[in-house]
mmCIF file of C-alpha atoms in Angstrom:
data_model
loop_
_atom_site.group_PDB
_atom_site.id
_atom_site.type_symbol
_atom_site.label_atom_id
_atom_site.label_comp_id
_atom_site.label_asym_id
_atom_site.label_seq_id
_atom_site.Cartn_x
_atom_site.Cartn_y
_atom_site.Cartn_z
ATOM 1 C CA MET X 66 119.413 116.586 95.851
ATOM 2 C CA GLY X 67 117.578 114.900 98.712
ATOM 3 C CA SER X 68 116.219 116.029 101.998
ATOM 4 C CA TRP X 69 114.901 114.482 105.175
ATOM 5 C CA LEU X 70 111.560 114.137 103.341
ATOM 6 C CA SER X 71 113.107 111.560 101.015
ATOM 7 C CA GLY X 72 113.450 109.098 103.881
ATOM 8 C CA PRO X 73 116.108 106.596 104.876
ATOM 9 C CA ARG X 74 115.726 104.462 101.734
ATOM 10 C CA ALA X 75 116.571 107.390 99.450
ATOM 11 C CA ALA X 76 119.568 108.273 101.635
ATOM 12 C CA ALA X 77 120.808 104.667 101.501
ATOM 13 C CA GLU X 78 120.342 104.550 97.722
ATOM 14 C CA ASP X 79 122.328 107.802 97.434
ATOM 15 C CA MET X 80 125.169 106.027 99.262
ATOM 16 C CA GLY X 81 125.130 103.262 96.638
ATOM 17 C CA ILE X 82 123.046 100.559 98.327
ATOM 18 C CA ASP X 83 120.943 98.601 95.812
ATOM 19 C CA PHE X 84 117.659 97.342 97.241
ATOM 20 C CA GLY X 85 116.504 95.782 93.979
ATOM 21 C CA TYR X 86 112.850 95.655 93.039
ATOM 22 C CA ARG X 87 109.900 94.413 95.068
ATOM 23 C CA GLY X 88 109.795 90.629 94.995
ATOM 24 C CA GLN X 89 113.367 90.128 93.807
ATOM 25 C CA GLN X 90 114.327 88.321 97.035
ATOM 26 C CA LEU X 91 111.360 85.989 96.519
ATOM 27 C CA GLY X 92 112.360 85.156 92.956
ATOM 28 C CA LEU X 93 109.377 86.950 91.411
ATOM 29 C CA PRO X 94 109.461 88.981 88.191
ATOM 30 C CA GLU X 95 109.640 92.760 88.361
ATOM 31 C CA HIS X 96 106.621 93.374 86.102
ATOM 32 C CA GLY X 97 103.688 91.475 84.654
ATOM 33 C CA PRO X 98 101.980 88.266 85.798
ATOM 34 C CA GLY X 99 103.502 86.797 88.938
ATOM 35 C CA SER X 100 104.961 90.097 90.137
ATOM 36 C CA ILE X 101 104.172 91.556 93.558
ATOM 37 C CA ALA X 102 100.762 93.248 93.690
ATOM 38 C CA ARG X 103 100.920 96.975 94.305
ATOM 39 C CA PRO X 104 99.458 98.370 97.558
ATOM 40 C CA GLY X 105 96.802 100.477 95.794
ATOM 41 C CA ARG X 106 95.272 97.479 94.032
ATOM 42 C CA ARG X 107 95.384 95.417 97.215
ATOM 43 C CA PHE X 108 93.641 98.173 99.175
ATOM 44 C CA VAL X 109 90.885 98.601 96.559
ATOM 45 C CA ALA X 110 90.369 94.819 96.496
ATOM 46 C CA LEU X 111 89.989 94.890 100.283
ATOM 47 C CA LEU X 112 87.424 97.704 100.030
ATOM 48 C CA ILE X 113 85.428 95.718 97.458
ATOM 49 C CA ASP X 114 85.478 92.632 99.692
ATOM 50 C CA TRP X 115 84.471 94.659 102.745
ATOM 51 C CA ALA X 116 81.589 96.310 100.873
ATOM 52 C CA LEU X 117 80.389 92.882 99.740
ATOM 53 C CA CYS X 118 80.591 91.565 103.311
ATOM 54 C CA MET X 119 78.699 94.584 104.651
ATOM 55 C CA LEU X 120 75.993 94.063 102.034
ATOM 56 C CA ILE X 121 75.618 90.387 102.934
ATOM 57 C CA ALA X 122 75.657 91.132 106.668
ATOM 58 C CA TYR X 123 73.105 93.928 106.397
ATOM 59 C CA GLY X 124 70.775 92.060 104.068
ATOM 60 C CA LEU X 125 70.903 88.585 105.570
ATOM 61 C CA LEU X 126 72.226 88.606 109.124
ATOM 62 C CA SER X 127 71.629 91.886 110.953
ATOM 63 C CA GLY X 128 67.874 92.091 110.547
ATOM 64 C CA GLY X 129 68.175 95.479 108.852
ATOM 65 C CA LYS X 130 70.062 97.058 111.785
ATOM 66 C CA ALA X 131 73.018 99.048 110.495
ATOM 67 C CA ASN X 132 74.855 98.976 113.844
ATOM 68 C CA ALA X 133 74.851 95.178 113.980
ATOM 69 C CA ALA X 134 75.861 94.814 110.333
ATOM 70 C CA SER X 135 79.499 95.739 110.897
ATOM 71 C CA ASN X 136 79.906 93.081 113.588
ATOM 72 C CA TRP X 137 78.367 90.448 111.332
ATOM 73 C CA ALA X 138 80.508 91.690 108.440
ATOM 74 C CA LEU X 139 83.648 90.620 110.329
ATOM 75 C CA LEU X 140 82.309 87.076 110.527
ATOM 76 C CA VAL X 141 81.285 87.126 106.857
ATOM 77 C CA PHE X 142 84.725 88.479 105.905
ATOM 78 C CA PHE X 143 86.421 85.725 107.915
ATOM 79 C CA VAL X 144 84.378 82.987 106.223
ATOM 80 C CA LEU X 145 84.689 84.564 102.762
ATOM 81 C CA SER X 146 88.454 84.934 103.034
ATOM 82 C CA LEU X 147 88.987 81.488 104.528
ATOM 83 C CA LEU X 148 86.899 79.732 101.874
ATOM 84 C CA THR X 149 87.932 81.654 98.774
ATOM 85 C CA VAL X 150 91.643 82.140 99.461
ATOM 86 C CA GLY X 151 91.849 78.573 100.746
ATOM 87 C CA THR X 152 90.314 77.092 97.598
ATOM 88 C CA VAL X 153 90.911 79.311 94.555
ATOM 89 C CA GLY X 154 93.517 81.728 95.958
ATOM 90 C CA PHE X 155 91.556 84.962 95.717
ATOM 91 C CA THR X 156 88.549 86.788 97.104
ATOM 92 C CA PRO X 157 85.992 88.417 94.777
ATOM 93 C CA GLY X 158 87.726 91.800 95.133
ATOM 94 C CA LYS X 159 91.137 90.333 94.368
ATOM 95 C CA ARG X 160 89.766 88.524 91.327
ATOM 96 C CA LEU X 161 88.177 91.700 89.972
ATOM 97 C CA LEU X 162 91.525 93.471 90.213
ATOM 98 C CA GLY X 163 93.604 90.573 88.889
ATOM 99 C CA LEU X 164 95.306 89.516 92.135
ATOM 100 C CA ARG X 165 95.945 86.129 93.719
ATOM 101 C CA VAL X 166 97.373 84.944 97.034
ATOM 102 C CA VAL X 167 100.026 82.237 96.621
ATOM 103 C CA ALA X 168 102.553 80.515 98.854
ATOM 104 C CA GLU X 169 106.090 81.944 98.850
ATOM 105 C CA GLY X 170 107.370 79.100 96.692
ATOM 106 C CA GLY X 171 104.310 79.157 94.424
ATOM 107 C CA GLY X 172 101.098 77.154 94.558
ATOM 108 C CA ARG X 173 98.160 77.346 96.912
ATOM 109 C CA LEU X 174 98.277 77.990 100.624
ATOM 110 C CA SER X 175 97.404 75.186 103.018
ATOM 111 C CA LEU X 176 94.323 75.627 105.197
ATOM 112 C CA PRO X 177 96.319 76.319 108.406
ATOM 113 C CA ARG X 178 98.310 79.049 106.621
ATOM 114 C CA VAL X 179 95.111 80.598 105.227
ATOM 115 C CA LEU X 180 93.657 80.531 108.757
ATOM 116 C CA VAL X 181 96.732 82.309 110.201
ATOM 117 C CA ARG X 182 96.635 84.878 107.399
ATOM 118 C CA THR X 183 92.914 85.575 107.818
ATOM 119 C CA ILE X 184 93.068 85.943 111.601
ATOM 120 C CA ALA X 185 96.064 88.289 111.337
ATOM 121 C CA LEU X 186 94.242 90.299 108.647
ATOM 122 C CA LEU X 187 91.215 90.723 110.934
ATOM 123 C CA ILE X 188 93.466 92.141 113.646
ATOM 124 C CA VAL X 189 94.346 94.909 111.097
ATOM 125 C CA ILE X 190 97.664 95.999 112.618
ATOM 126 C CA PRO X 191 99.697 93.221 110.917
ATOM 127 C CA ALA X 192 98.294 94.310 107.553
ATOM 128 C CA ALA X 193 99.532 97.853 108.182
ATOM 129 C CA ILE X 194 103.142 96.734 108.815
ATOM 130 C CA TRP X 195 104.976 96.110 105.531
ATOM 131 C CA ASP X 196 108.368 94.792 104.607
ATOM 132 C CA ARG X 197 110.525 96.080 101.777
ATOM 133 C CA ASP X 198 108.744 93.802 99.289
ATOM 134 C CA GLY X 199 105.427 95.442 100.191
ATOM 135 C CA ARG X 200 104.082 92.358 101.969
ATOM 136 C CA GLY X 201 102.059 92.861 105.110
ATOM 137 C CA LEU X 202 102.944 91.093 108.323
ATOM 138 C CA HIS X 203 99.867 88.885 107.829
ATOM 139 C CA ASP X 204 101.394 87.618 104.563
ATOM 140 C CA ARG X 205 104.789 87.094 106.170
ATOM 141 C CA LEU X 206 103.257 85.102 109.023
ATOM 142 C CA ALA X 207 101.448 82.851 106.539
ATOM 143 C CA ARG X 208 104.473 82.787 104.187
ATOM 144 C CA SER X 209 102.279 84.043 101.347
ATOM 145 C CA VAL X 210 102.554 86.631 98.587
ATOM 146 C CA GLN X 211 99.893 88.615 96.735
ATOM 147 C CA VAL X 212 100.763 88.571 93.058
ATOM 148 C CA ARG X 213 99.276 89.842 89.830
ATOM 149 C CA ILE X 214 97.490 87.287 87.655
#
């Protein structure tokens, strides 16, 4: 028994449409290592990275001014994301939570794709728009996937 609160996906599933699991279209497993990272883990990893960037910005770049720290934190976040995702595939927050950013076909992202992903992530709105696999628009633009390690 559904209602309008169930949403269009539940109504479509009631009519017999099979959407599969997240990551099935990308050839990823449903559970375990290599499966699509869940939104909660991704969000907590982002909060950890942002807190680390704020700490670095406040302690090293803003001269102890809290108002200036958030502006500097954007630059620190950009550099941190570009360097860490571009080399090892994860930021400190993602590593703590067992996540990695990989190319759609597997492997590491190229530097231009990491740059596109990072710039889109800083804009924020692309990260808030998700597809049915749970990937943000920033990941779709860079043809990347956040998976569990």
